[in-house]
Coordinates of C-alpha atoms in Angstrom, one line a residue:
Chain A
M950 CA -20.6 -19.4 -14.7
S951 CA -24.1 -19.0 -13.4
T952 CA -25.8 -15.7 -13.5
D953 CA -26.5 -15.3 -9.7
S954 CA -22.9 -15.7 -8.7
I955 CA -21.3 -12.6 -7.3
L956 CA -17.9 -13.9 -7.4
S957 CA -16.4 -16.3 -9.9
V958 CA -12.9 -17.6 -10.4
E959 CA -11.6 -19.6 -13.4
H960 CA -8.3 -21.4 -13.6
L961 CA -6.7 -19.0 -11.2
T962 CA -3.0 -19.6 -10.8
K963 CA -0.3 -17.7 -8.9
K964 CA 3.3 -18.5 -9.2
F965 CA 6.1 -16.8 -7.2
T966 CA 9.8 -16.8 -7.8
I967 CA 11.5 -17.1 -4.5
V968 CA 15.2 -17.2 -3.5
A969 CA 15.8 -20.5 -2.0
G970 CA 18.4 -20.0 0.7
R971 CA 21.3 -22.3 1.4
K972 CA 21.9 -23.4 4.9
G973 CA 24.4 -22.0 7.3
L974 CA 26.8 -19.0 7.3
A975 CA 28.7 -20.3 4.3
G976 CA 25.4 -20.8 2.5
A977 CA 24.2 -17.3 3.4
I978 CA 27.4 -15.8 2.0
R979 CA 27.0 -17.8 -1.2
N980 CA 23.4 -16.6 -1.4
L981 CA 24.6 -13.0 -1.5
F982 CA 26.5 -13.5 -4.8
N983 CA 24.7 -16.5 -6.4
P984 CA 21.2 -16.8 -5.3
V985 CA 19.3 -19.9 -6.2
K986 CA 15.9 -19.0 -7.6
R987 CA 13.0 -21.3 -7.5
E988 CA 9.5 -21.0 -8.8
I989 CA 6.7 -22.1 -6.5
T990 CA 3.0 -22.4 -7.4
A991 CA 1.1 -20.9 -4.5
V992 CA -2.3 -21.3 -6.2
N993 CA -2.8 -23.9 -8.9
D994 CA -5.7 -23.8 -11.3
I995 CA -8.6 -23.0 -9.0
T996 CA -12.1 -22.7 -10.3
F997 CA -15.2 -21.9 -8.3
S998 CA -18.1 -19.4 -7.9
V999 CA -19.9 -17.9 -4.9
K1000 CA -23.6 -17.0 -4.8
E1001 CA -24.9 -13.7 -3.6
G1002 CA -25.7 -13.7 0.1
E1003 CA -23.8 -16.9 0.8
I1004 CA -21.3 -17.6 3.5
V1005 CA -18.7 -19.7 2.0
G1006 CA -15.8 -21.2 3.8
F1007 CA -12.2 -21.5 2.6
L1008 CA -10.5 -24.2 4.6
G1009 CA -6.9 -25.5 4.5
P1010 CA -3.8 -25.9 6.5
N1011 CA -1.3 -23.1 7.0
G1012 CA 0.5 -22.2 3.8
A1013 CA -2.1 -23.9 1.5
G1014 CA -2.7 -20.9 -0.7
K1015 CA -5.9 -19.6 0.9
S1016 CA -4.7 -16.1 1.6
T1017 CA -3.0 -15.8 -1.7
T1018 CA -6.3 -16.5 -3.4
I1019 CA -8.0 -13.9 -1.3
K1020 CA -5.3 -11.4 -2.1
M1021 CA -6.0 -11.9 -5.8
L1022 CA -9.8 -11.5 -5.2
T1023 CA -9.2 -8.3 -3.2
G1024 CA -6.9 -6.8 -5.9
I1025 CA -3.7 -7.0 -4.0
L1026 CA -2.0 -9.5 -6.2
T1027 CA -2.2 -10.1 -9.9
P1028 CA -2.6 -13.8 -11.0
T1029 CA -0.1 -15.4 -13.2
S1030 CA -2.9 -16.9 -15.2
G1031 CA -6.6 -17.5 -15.1
S1032 CA -9.2 -14.9 -14.2
A1033 CA -11.4 -13.6 -11.4
S1034 CA -14.5 -11.6 -11.5
V1035 CA -15.9 -9.9 -8.3
N1036 CA -19.3 -8.2 -8.6
G1037 CA -18.7 -7.6 -12.3
L1038 CA -15.2 -6.2 -11.8
I1039 CA -11.7 -7.6 -12.3
P1040 CA -10.2 -6.9 -9.0
Y1041 CA -6.5 -6.7 -9.9
Q1042 CA -7.2 -4.5 -12.9
Q1043 CA -9.6 -2.2 -11.1
P1044 CA -8.5 -2.4 -7.4
R1045 CA -9.8 1.0 -6.4
K1046 CA -13.3 0.4 -7.8
N1047 CA -13.2 -3.1 -6.4
A1048 CA -12.3 -1.7 -3.0
R1049 CA -15.7 0.1 -2.8
N1050 CA -17.6 -3.1 -3.2
I1051 CA -15.6 -5.2 -0.7
G1052 CA -14.8 -5.2 3.0
V1053 CA -11.7 -6.8 4.2
V1054 CA -10.7 -8.0 7.6
F1055 CA -7.4 -9.7 8.1
G1056 CA -7.3 -11.3 11.6
Q1057 CA -3.6 -10.8 11.8
R1058 CA -3.4 -7.3 10.7
S1059 CA -5.2 -4.3 12.0
R1060 CA -6.6 -1.4 10.2
L1061 CA -7.3 0.4 13.4
W1062 CA -5.0 3.2 14.7
W1063 CA -3.3 1.5 17.6
N1064 CA -2.9 4.5 20.0
L1065 CA -6.2 6.2 19.2
P1066 CA -9.8 5.7 20.1
V1067 CA -11.8 3.5 17.8
Q1068 CA -14.0 6.3 16.6
D1069 CA -10.9 8.0 15.0
S1070 CA -10.4 5.0 12.8
F1071 CA -14.1 5.1 11.9
E1072 CA -13.9 8.8 11.0
Y1073 CA -10.8 8.0 8.9
T1074 CA -12.7 5.3 7.0
K1075 CA -15.6 7.6 6.5
A1076 CA -13.4 10.2 4.8
L1077 CA -11.5 7.6 2.8
Y1078 CA -14.6 5.9 1.4
Q1079 CA -16.7 9.1 1.3
I1080 CA -19.4 7.5 3.3
P1081 CA -22.5 9.8 3.5
E1082 CA -23.3 11.0 7.0
N1083 CA -26.7 9.3 7.2
V1084 CA -25.3 5.9 6.1
F1085 CA -22.4 6.3 8.6
R1086 CA -24.8 7.1 11.5
E1087 CA -27.1 4.3 10.6
N1088 CA -24.3 1.7 10.5
L1089 CA -22.8 3.0 13.7
R1090 CA -26.3 2.6 15.3
Y1091 CA -26.6 -0.9 13.9
F1092 CA -23.3 -2.1 15.4
S1093 CA -23.9 -0.1 18.6
D1094 CA -27.4 -1.5 19.4
D1095 CA -26.7 -5.1 18.7
F1096 CA -23.0 -5.6 19.2
G1097 CA -22.0 -3.1 21.8
V1098 CA -19.6 -1.2 19.5
D1099 CA -20.6 2.1 21.2
E1100 CA -19.0 0.9 24.4
I1101 CA -15.6 0.7 22.8
L1102 CA -15.8 3.8 20.5
T1103 CA -14.0 6.1 22.9
K1104 CA -11.4 3.6 24.0
P1105 CA -7.9 3.5 22.6
V1106 CA -7.5 0.4 20.4
R1107 CA -4.5 -0.8 22.4
T1108 CA -6.7 -1.1 25.5
L1109 CA -9.3 -3.4 23.8
S1110 CA -9.5 -7.1 24.2
L1111 CA -8.9 -9.2 21.2
G1112 CA -12.6 -10.0 20.8
Q1113 CA -13.6 -6.3 21.0
K1114 CA -10.9 -5.4 18.5
M1115 CA -12.2 -8.0 16.0
R1116 CA -15.7 -6.6 16.5
A1117 CA -14.4 -3.1 15.8
E1118 CA -12.6 -4.3 12.7
I1119 CA -15.6 -6.0 11.3
A1120 CA -17.8 -3.0 12.0
M1121 CA -15.3 -0.8 10.3
A1122 CA -15.1 -3.0 7.3
M1123 CA -18.9 -2.8 7.0
L1124 CA -19.2 1.0 7.3
H1125 CA -19.3 1.6 3.6
N1126 CA -21.9 -1.1 3.0
P1127 CA -19.8 -3.6 0.9
R1128 CA -21.5 -6.4 -1.1
I1129 CA -18.8 -8.9 -0.2
L1130 CA -16.9 -9.3 3.1
Y1131 CA -13.7 -11.2 3.2
L1132 CA -12.7 -12.4 6.6
D1133 CA -9.2 -13.9 6.8
E1134 CA -8.7 -15.8 10.0
P1135 CA -11.1 -13.6 12.0
T1136 CA -11.2 -15.9 15.1
I1137 CA -7.4 -16.3 15.4
G1138 CA -6.4 -16.2 19.0
L1139 CA -9.9 -15.9 20.4
D1140 CA -11.2 -18.0 23.3
V1141 CA -14.3 -20.1 23.1
V1142 CA -16.6 -17.2 24.3
G1143 CA -15.0 -14.7 21.9
K1144 CA -15.3 -17.1 19.0
N1145 CA -18.9 -17.7 19.8
E1146 CA -19.7 -14.0 19.9
L1147 CA -17.9 -13.5 16.6
H1148 CA -19.8 -16.3 15.0
Q1149 CA -23.1 -14.7 16.1
L1150 CA -22.0 -11.4 14.7
I1151 CA -21.0 -12.8 11.4
Q1152 CA -24.3 -14.8 11.1
R1153 CA -26.3 -11.7 12.0
I1154 CA -24.7 -9.3 9.5
N1155 CA -25.0 -12.0 6.8
A1156 CA -28.8 -12.4 7.5
D1157 CA -29.6 -8.7 8.2
R1158 CA -27.4 -7.1 5.4
G1159 CA -27.4 -9.9 2.8
V1160 CA -23.7 -9.4 2.5
T1161 CA -21.8 -12.3 0.9
I1162 CA -19.1 -13.6 3.2
V1163 CA -15.9 -15.4 2.2
L1164 CA -14.5 -16.8 5.3
V1165 CA -10.9 -18.0 5.2
T1166 CA -9.8 -20.1 8.2
H1167 CA -7.9 -23.1 9.3
D1168 CA -10.3 -23.6 12.2
V1169 CA -13.0 -26.1 11.4
L1170 CA -15.2 -24.9 14.2
D1171 CA -15.7 -21.6 12.3
I1172 CA -16.7 -23.5 9.2
E1173 CA -19.0 -25.9 11.0
R1174 CA -20.9 -23.0 12.7
L1175 CA -21.1 -20.6 9.8
C1176 CA -20.9 -22.2 6.4
R1177 CA -23.0 -24.6 4.4
R1178 CA -20.6 -24.7 1.6
V1179 CA -16.9 -25.2 2.0
M1180 CA -13.8 -25.2 -0.3
I1181 CA -10.8 -27.1 0.8
I1182 CA -7.4 -26.0 -0.5
D1183 CA -4.2 -27.9 0.1
K1184 CA -0.8 -27.2 -1.5
G1185 CA -2.4 -24.7 -3.8
S1186 CA -5.1 -26.8 -5.3
L1187 CA -8.8 -26.9 -4.7
I1188 CA -9.1 -30.5 -3.5
W1189 CA -12.8 -30.5 -2.5
H1190 CA -15.7 -28.2 -2.7
G1191 CA -19.4 -28.6 -1.9
E1192 CA -21.8 -28.8 1.0
I1193 CA -20.3 -29.8 4.4
E1194 CA -22.9 -32.6 4.8
D1195 CA -21.8 -34.1 1.6
L1196 CA -18.2 -33.8 2.6
K1197 CA -18.8 -35.7 5.8
R1198 CA -20.6 -38.4 3.9
A1199 CA -18.0 -38.6 1.3
K1200 CA -14.9 -38.5 3.3
G1201 CA -15.8 -39.4 6.9
V1202 CA -17.9 -42.4 6.8
E1203 CA -17.3 -43.2 10.5
K1204 CA -20.4 -42.9 12.6
H1205 CA -20.8 -43.5 16.2
Y1206 CA -23.8 -45.2 17.9
H1207 CA -24.2 -45.0 21.6
V1208 CA -26.9 -47.2 23.1
L1209 CA -28.0 -47.5 26.7
Y1210 CA -30.1 -50.6 27.4
E1211 CA -32.4 -51.1 30.4
N1212 CA -30.7 -54.4 31.2
P1213 CA -27.3 -55.8 30.4
C1214 CA -27.2 -57.7 27.1
T1215 CA -24.8 -59.1 24.5
P1216 CA -23.5 -56.8 21.7
I1217 CA -24.9 -57.3 18.2
E1218 CA -22.7 -58.6 15.5
L1219 CA -22.7 -57.1 12.0
P1220 CA -19.8 -57.2 9.4
F1221 CA -19.6 -53.4 9.1
L1222 CA -20.0 -52.6 12.8
K1223 CA -17.1 -52.4 15.2
V1224 CA -17.8 -52.8 18.9
A1225 CA -15.9 -50.1 20.7
Q1226 CA -17.4 -50.7 24.1
A1227 CA -19.9 -53.2 25.5
D1228 CA -19.9 -53.5 29.2
G1229 CA -23.4 -54.6 30.2
Q1230 CA -25.9 -51.8 29.5
R1231 CA -23.7 -49.4 27.7
H1232 CA -22.8 -50.2 24.1
H1233 CA -20.7 -48.1 21.7
Y1234 CA -20.6 -49.1 18.0
I1235 CA -18.5 -47.6 15.2
C1236 CA -19.8 -48.0 11.7
T1237 CA -17.0 -47.5 9.1
E1238 CA -19.1 -47.8 6.0
D1239 CA -21.9 -45.8 4.5
V1240 CA -24.8 -47.9 5.6
P1241 CA -28.4 -46.7 6.1
L1242 CA -29.5 -46.5 9.7
D1243 CA -32.4 -48.8 8.6
D1244 CA -30.0 -51.7 8.4
I1245 CA -28.7 -51.2 12.0
L1246 CA -31.5 -49.8 14.1
P1247 CA -33.8 -52.9 14.0
R1248 CA -31.0 -55.1 15.3
I1249 CA -30.2 -52.7 18.1
L1250 CA -33.9 -52.5 19.1
E1251 CA -34.5 -56.3 19.1
T1252 CA -31.5 -56.9 21.4
G1253 CA -33.2 -55.3 24.4
R1254 CA -35.2 -52.4 25.8
V1255 CA -33.4 -49.2 24.7
V1256 CA -33.4 -46.4 27.2
D1257 CA -31.2 -43.9 25.2
F1258 CA -29.8 -43.9 21.7
T1259 CA -27.5 -41.3 20.0
V1260 CA -25.8 -41.2 16.7
T1261 CA -22.9 -38.8 16.3
D1262 CA -21.5 -37.6 13.0
P1263 CA -17.7 -37.7 12.6
P1264 CA -16.4 -34.3 13.8
L1265 CA -15.2 -32.2 10.8
D1266 CA -11.7 -31.9 12.1
Q1267 CA -11.4 -35.7 11.9
V1268 CA -12.7 -35.5 8.3
M1269 CA -10.1 -32.8 7.6
R1270 CA -7.3 -34.8 9.1
R1271 CA -8.2 -37.7 6.8
I1272 CA -8.3 -35.4 3.7
Y1273 CA -5.0 -33.8 4.4
T1274 CA -3.2 -37.1 5.1
E1275 CA -4.7 -38.8 2.1
Chain B
M1112 CA -11.3 16.4 -4.9
K1113 CA -13.7 16.4 -1.9
Q1114 CA -12.5 12.9 -1.1
L1115 CA -8.9 14.1 -0.9
W1116 CA -9.7 17.1 1.1
D1117 CA -11.7 15.1 3.7
Y1118 CA -9.1 12.5 3.7
L1119 CA -6.3 15.1 4.3
K1120 CA -8.3 16.7 7.1
V1121 CA -8.8 13.5 9.0
S1122 CA -5.2 12.4 8.3
C1123 CA -3.9 15.6 9.9
K1124 CA -6.1 15.1 12.9
I1125 CA -4.9 11.6 13.4
E1126 CA -1.2 12.5 12.9
L1127 CA -1.5 15.3 15.5
E1128 CA -3.4 13.1 18.0
N1129 CA -0.8 10.3 17.6
Q1130 CA 2.0 12.8 18.3
L1131 CA 0.3 14.4 21.3
I1132 CA -0.7 11.2 23.0
F1133 CA 2.4 10.6 24.9
R1134 CA 3.1 13.8 26.8
S1135 CA 6.5 13.0 28.3
N1136 CA 7.8 12.1 24.8
F1137 CA 6.5 15.3 23.5
F1138 CA 8.2 17.5 26.1
V1139 CA 11.5 15.7 26.0
S1140 CA 11.6 16.0 22.2
I1141 CA 11.1 19.8 22.3
L1142 CA 13.8 20.0 24.9
F1143 CA 16.1 18.0 22.7
V1144 CA 15.5 20.4 19.8
I1145 CA 16.3 23.4 21.9
I1146 CA 19.6 21.8 23.1
R1147 CA 20.5 21.2 19.5
V1148 CA 20.0 24.8 18.6
V1149 CA 21.9 26.2 21.5
M1150 CA 24.8 23.8 20.8
L1151 CA 25.1 24.6 17.1
L1152 CA 24.9 28.4 17.8
A1153 CA 27.7 28.1 20.3
L1154 CA 29.7 26.1 17.8
W1155 CA 29.4 28.7 15.1
S1156 CA 30.3 31.5 17.5
A1157 CA 33.5 29.7 18.5
L1158 CA 34.3 29.0 14.8
Y1159 CA 34.0 32.6 13.8
Q1160 CA 36.4 33.6 16.6
G1161 CA 35.3 37.2 16.7
K1162 CA 35.6 37.7 12.9
T1163 CA 32.7 39.7 11.4
Q1164 CA 32.6 37.8 8.1
V1165 CA 33.8 34.5 6.7
E1166 CA 33.3 33.9 3.0
G1167 CA 31.1 37.0 2.8
I1168 CA 28.7 35.7 5.4
S1169 CA 28.3 37.4 8.8
L1170 CA 28.0 35.5 12.0
A1171 CA 24.4 36.7 12.5
T1172 CA 23.5 35.4 9.1
M1173 CA 25.3 32.1 9.8
K1174 CA 23.4 31.7 13.0
C1175 CA 20.2 32.3 11.1
Y1176 CA 21.2 29.7 8.5
T1177 CA 21.6 27.2 11.3
I1178 CA 18.3 27.9 12.9
V1179 CA 16.4 27.9 9.7
S1180 CA 18.1 24.8 8.5
I1181 CA 16.9 22.9 11.6
V1182 CA 13.4 24.3 11.2
F1183 CA 13.5 23.5 7.6
E1184 CA 14.6 20.0 8.3
L1185 CA 11.5 19.5 10.5
F1186 CA 9.3 21.0 7.8
I1187 CA 10.4 18.8 4.9
A1188 CA 11.0 15.7 7.1
C1189 CA 9.3 12.8 5.4
K1190 CA 8.3 9.5 6.8
V1191 CA 7.1 8.0 3.5
E1192 CA 10.2 5.8 2.9
N1193 CA 10.0 4.4 6.4
S1194 CA 6.3 3.9 6.1
I1195 CA 6.6 1.9 2.8
T1196 CA 9.6 -0.3 4.0
E1197 CA 7.9 -1.1 7.3
K1198 CA 4.7 -2.1 5.6
V1199 CA 6.5 -4.2 3.0
K1200 CA 8.5 -5.9 5.8
D1201 CA 5.5 -6.9 7.9
G1202 CA 3.1 -7.5 5.1
S1203 CA 0.6 -4.8 6.1
I1204 CA 1.2 -3.2 2.7
S1205 CA -1.7 -5.4 1.6
M1206 CA -4.1 -3.4 3.7
M1207 CA -3.1 -0.3 1.8
L1208 CA -3.9 -1.8 -1.5
T1209 CA -7.5 -2.7 -0.6
R1210 CA -8.4 1.0 -0.3
P1211 CA -10.4 3.1 -2.7
A1212 CA -7.5 5.5 -3.1
S1213 CA -4.3 5.0 -5.1
Y1214 CA -1.3 4.3 -2.9
P1215 CA 0.9 7.1 -4.2
V1216 CA -1.9 9.6 -3.4
T1217 CA -2.3 8.0 0.0
L1218 CA 1.4 8.5 0.6
F1219 CA 1.4 12.1 -0.4
I1220 CA -1.5 12.8 1.9
E1221 CA 0.5 11.1 4.6
H1222 CA 3.4 13.4 3.8
L1223 CA 1.2 16.5 4.0
A1224 CA -0.4 15.4 7.2
G1225 CA 3.1 14.7 8.7
T1226 CA 4.1 18.2 7.8
F1227 CA 1.0 19.7 9.3
Q1228 CA 1.8 17.8 12.5
A1229 CA 5.4 18.9 12.5
V1230 CA 4.5 22.5 11.9
V1231 CA 2.0 22.6 14.7
V1232 CA 4.0 20.5 17.2
W1233 CA 7.5 21.5 16.5
V1234 CA 8.0 24.5 14.3
V1235 CA 5.7 26.9 16.1
P1236 CA 7.1 26.5 19.7
Y1237 CA 10.5 26.4 18.2
L1238 CA 10.3 29.7 16.3
L1239 CA 8.8 31.2 19.5
V1240 CA 11.9 30.2 21.5
I1241 CA 14.2 31.6 18.8
F1242 CA 12.5 34.9 18.6
L1243 CA 12.2 35.2 22.4
C1244 CA 16.0 34.8 22.6
G1245 CA 16.6 37.2 19.7
F1246 CA 19.0 35.0 17.9
A1247 CA 18.1 36.3 14.4
K1248 CA 19.2 39.9 15.2
G1249 CA 21.3 41.6 12.6
A1250 CA 20.8 39.0 9.9
Q1251 CA 20.0 39.9 6.3
L1252 CA 17.3 37.6 5.0
Y1253 CA 15.4 37.2 1.7
L1254 CA 12.0 35.7 2.3
G1255 CA 10.5 36.6 -1.1
P1256 CA 8.7 34.3 -3.6
W1257 CA 11.8 32.6 -4.9
F1258 CA 12.6 31.4 -1.4
W1259 CA 9.1 29.9 -1.0
L1260 CA 9.1 28.4 -4.5
S1261 CA 12.4 26.7 -3.8
A1262 CA 11.1 25.5 -0.4
A1263 CA 8.0 24.0 -2.0
G1264 CA 10.3 22.4 -4.7
A1265 CA 12.5 20.9 -1.9
Y1266 CA 9.4 19.6 -0.2
L1267 CA 8.1 17.9 -3.4
L1268 CA 11.6 16.5 -4.2
M1269 CA 11.8 15.0 -0.8
F1270 CA 8.6 13.2 -1.3
F1271 CA 9.4 11.7 -4.7
Y1272 CA 12.9 10.9 -3.5
Q1273 CA 11.6 8.9 -0.5
F1274 CA 8.8 7.4 -2.6
F1275 CA 11.4 6.1 -5.0
F1276 CA 13.6 4.5 -2.4
G1277 CA 10.6 3.1 -0.6
M1278 CA 9.6 1.3 -3.9
I1279 CA 13.0 -0.4 -4.0
A1280 CA 11.8 -2.3 -0.9
F1281 CA 9.3 -4.1 -3.1
W1282 CA 12.2 -5.6 -4.9
T1283 CA 14.7 -6.2 -2.2
Q1284 CA 12.5 -6.5 0.9
E1285 CA 15.2 -5.0 3.1
I1286 CA 17.2 -1.9 2.3
N1287 CA 18.1 -0.5 5.7
G1288 CA 21.8 -1.0 5.3
F1289 CA 21.8 0.9 2.0
L1290 CA 19.6 3.7 3.4
Q1291 CA 21.8 4.3 6.4
A1292 CA 24.9 4.7 4.1
R1293 CA 22.9 7.0 1.9
D1294 CA 21.7 9.2 4.8
A1295 CA 25.3 9.6 6.0
V1296 CA 26.2 11.0 2.6
M1297 CA 23.1 13.1 2.6
L1298 CA 24.0 14.7 6.0
V1299 CA 27.3 16.0 4.5
F1300 CA 26.2 16.9 1.0
S1301 CA 22.9 18.5 1.7
G1302 CA 24.5 21.4 3.4
S1303 CA 22.1 21.3 6.2
M1304 CA 24.8 20.9 8.8
V1305 CA 27.8 22.7 7.2
P1306 CA 27.0 25.1 4.4
L1307 CA 28.3 24.0 1.0
W1308 CA 30.4 27.1 0.4
F1309 CA 32.8 26.0 3.2
F1310 CA 33.6 22.9 1.3
P1311 CA 36.9 22.5 -0.5
G1312 CA 36.7 22.8 -4.3
R1313 CA 36.3 19.1 -5.3
L1314 CA 33.8 18.3 -2.6
F1315 CA 31.8 21.3 -3.6
S1316 CA 31.7 20.1 -7.2
I1317 CA 30.6 16.7 -6.1
A1318 CA 27.8 18.2 -4.0
Q1319 CA 26.5 20.0 -7.1
Y1320 CA 25.9 16.8 -8.9
L1321 CA 23.9 15.2 -6.1
P1322 CA 20.2 15.7 -5.4
F1323 CA 20.7 16.6 -1.7
Q1324 CA 21.8 20.2 -2.2
A1325 CA 18.4 20.8 -4.0
M1326 CA 16.6 19.7 -0.9
Y1327 CA 18.4 21.9 1.7
S1328 CA 21.1 24.1 0.4
T1329 CA 19.1 25.7 -2.5
P1330 CA 16.3 27.2 -0.4
L1331 CA 18.6 28.1 2.5
S1332 CA 21.2 29.8 0.3
I1333 CA 18.5 31.8 -1.5
M1334 CA 17.2 32.9 1.9
I1335 CA 20.5 34.2 3.2
G1336 CA 21.4 35.7 -0.2
K1337 CA 24.2 33.4 -1.1
I1338 CA 22.4 32.5 -4.3
A1339 CA 21.0 35.6 -6.0
G1340 CA 20.1 37.1 -9.3
A1341 CA 20.5 34.8 -12.3
D1342 CA 21.9 32.0 -10.2
I1343 CA 18.5 31.6 -8.6
R1344 CA 17.0 30.6 -11.9
T1345 CA 19.8 28.0 -12.5
A1346 CA 19.3 26.6 -9.0
L1347 CA 15.6 26.3 -9.5
L1348 CA 16.0 24.6 -12.8
V1349 CA 18.4 22.0 -11.4
Q1350 CA 15.9 21.4 -8.6
A1351 CA 13.0 21.0 -11.1
G1352 CA 15.1 18.5 -13.0
W1353 CA 15.6 16.4 -9.8
I1354 CA 11.9 16.6 -9.1
L1355 CA 11.0 15.3 -12.5
G1356 CA 13.7 12.7 -12.4
F1357 CA 12.7 11.2 -9.1
G1358 CA 9.0 11.7 -9.9
F1359 CA 9.3 9.6 -13.0
L1360 CA 11.4 6.9 -11.4
A1361 CA 9.0 6.6 -8.5
Q1362 CA 6.0 6.3 -10.7
F1363 CA 7.8 3.8 -13.0
C1364 CA 8.8 1.6 -10.0
W1365 CA 5.4 1.8 -8.6
R1366 CA 3.8 0.5 -11.9
K1367 CA 6.4 -2.3 -12.1
S1368 CA 6.1 -3.2 -8.4
R1369 CA 2.4 -3.9 -8.6
R1370 CA 3.0 -6.9 -10.9
R1371 CA 5.8 -8.5 -8.9
M1372 CA 4.5 -7.9 -5.5
I1373 CA 5.0 -10.5 -2.8
V1374 CA 3.2 -10.1 0.5
N1375 CA 5.0 -11.3 3.6
G1376 CA 3.3 -13.4 6.2
G1377 CA -0.1 -15.1 5.8

């Protein structure tokens, strides 16, 4: 464990005993008297650490164990084995102390009072966390000036759009100046514009406040926009972690080259290069191996006069699909 | 302490606002309460059939018992059990556990704020109606310290009782069927609808061994003088026993439930 990490997790494991139901009515009746119990491992021996001020992504398909991990880090669940340390505290042993250091936003659950204006929920948070008046005012001003939170303060929560609601949720989670902010599926259900606004908000508060952000999502777009480092969880295990660039290089070696020639010419032939399209001036090659551009570019250039040339990385979702199906 | 006080204040404000937000609902509910009072009073008048006393209780006192029992029901009404089971069912219990206050304390504040709301919204207009109509005329009431002590005890008992049953939801996830059956038993044995002294011998004995009479019957009987003298002390001791019992059970279940919690949905 390095000294500058604000959050570290070692061999974290969580097992649940669930009642595995039998099918049909007869099964349901038998379940009443003789339930079949089964142990499932939701999180299996996960080890990682997060540096202060980082935005780290937690990626994985539905039911992979991301949220269970976050619930242990926020002190909601107690791990079966292993340990976690958040800002020097053990969250599941000191949940109330831990709560003062963290902000939590669950995209699917609201902390706001549904029928009341947003400011009532803020006042409630202020009392609950004993936020000093000056800190409260300052934070309110910060979110009002830059993110238009003042416009929605007096509106009942049920009249807000999903994007406005998420902004209010995040602002509320930041009112007590937490060191770590957990965002669990914050962009769920948002449209492109809403997602974009939320991405900007998250980037800004990370830069301005230096708050460490743990972003849990199944949306690769969130990760691509916001995080440099990502952890991929599948079936309870941490199957990959590191920088996104490395991930693409390691797992998605497919690169696309689009070339536009001045005049029609014949496509180049290389063993590691697939020709996807070559009708006259427009050529599209797919490279399926990790080959330096230096080996390809000269051949492209000597074929004819190049008007335009683009290289595209594999999109992250394609990389993810490959990882999950492996 | 300051945290709890601030927290209580803002909770009261929010509870009250939540209640007043839908006007039509508010007025219809008050109307409903008034109809209930009028009906019950008419019922008791009919049952007394012109007799001045039944079982040593005059009609005026009986009417008073009815009115106060409805007011008292509003006063000690507790939404804690419902609040816990709903949150366990939809998984929002997780949000409650990331707060810098302990969940049992949060629940008690919720209970107090609910009472504040009920007192302001219901009890006050309600008592007003009652006094304007002069229903309580000729009744002999005791509203001394013993009554208030037993009322406070009933209030506390109601909280721990509901807290305990709410905790069961952590184990079973769904207890609605059980709770409905229990509430039906409670309606009869608490004495809030029909006073316990009208019960035949065996039913009366059963009622004595259940916690429900300590919630309603004890304070109400003290108020109308049905329990007096040394009996008051016995009744209060029984009540205290129930409070300790449920308080201990609730706390025990809460400790246990933290370890085996499962959060529904995502």
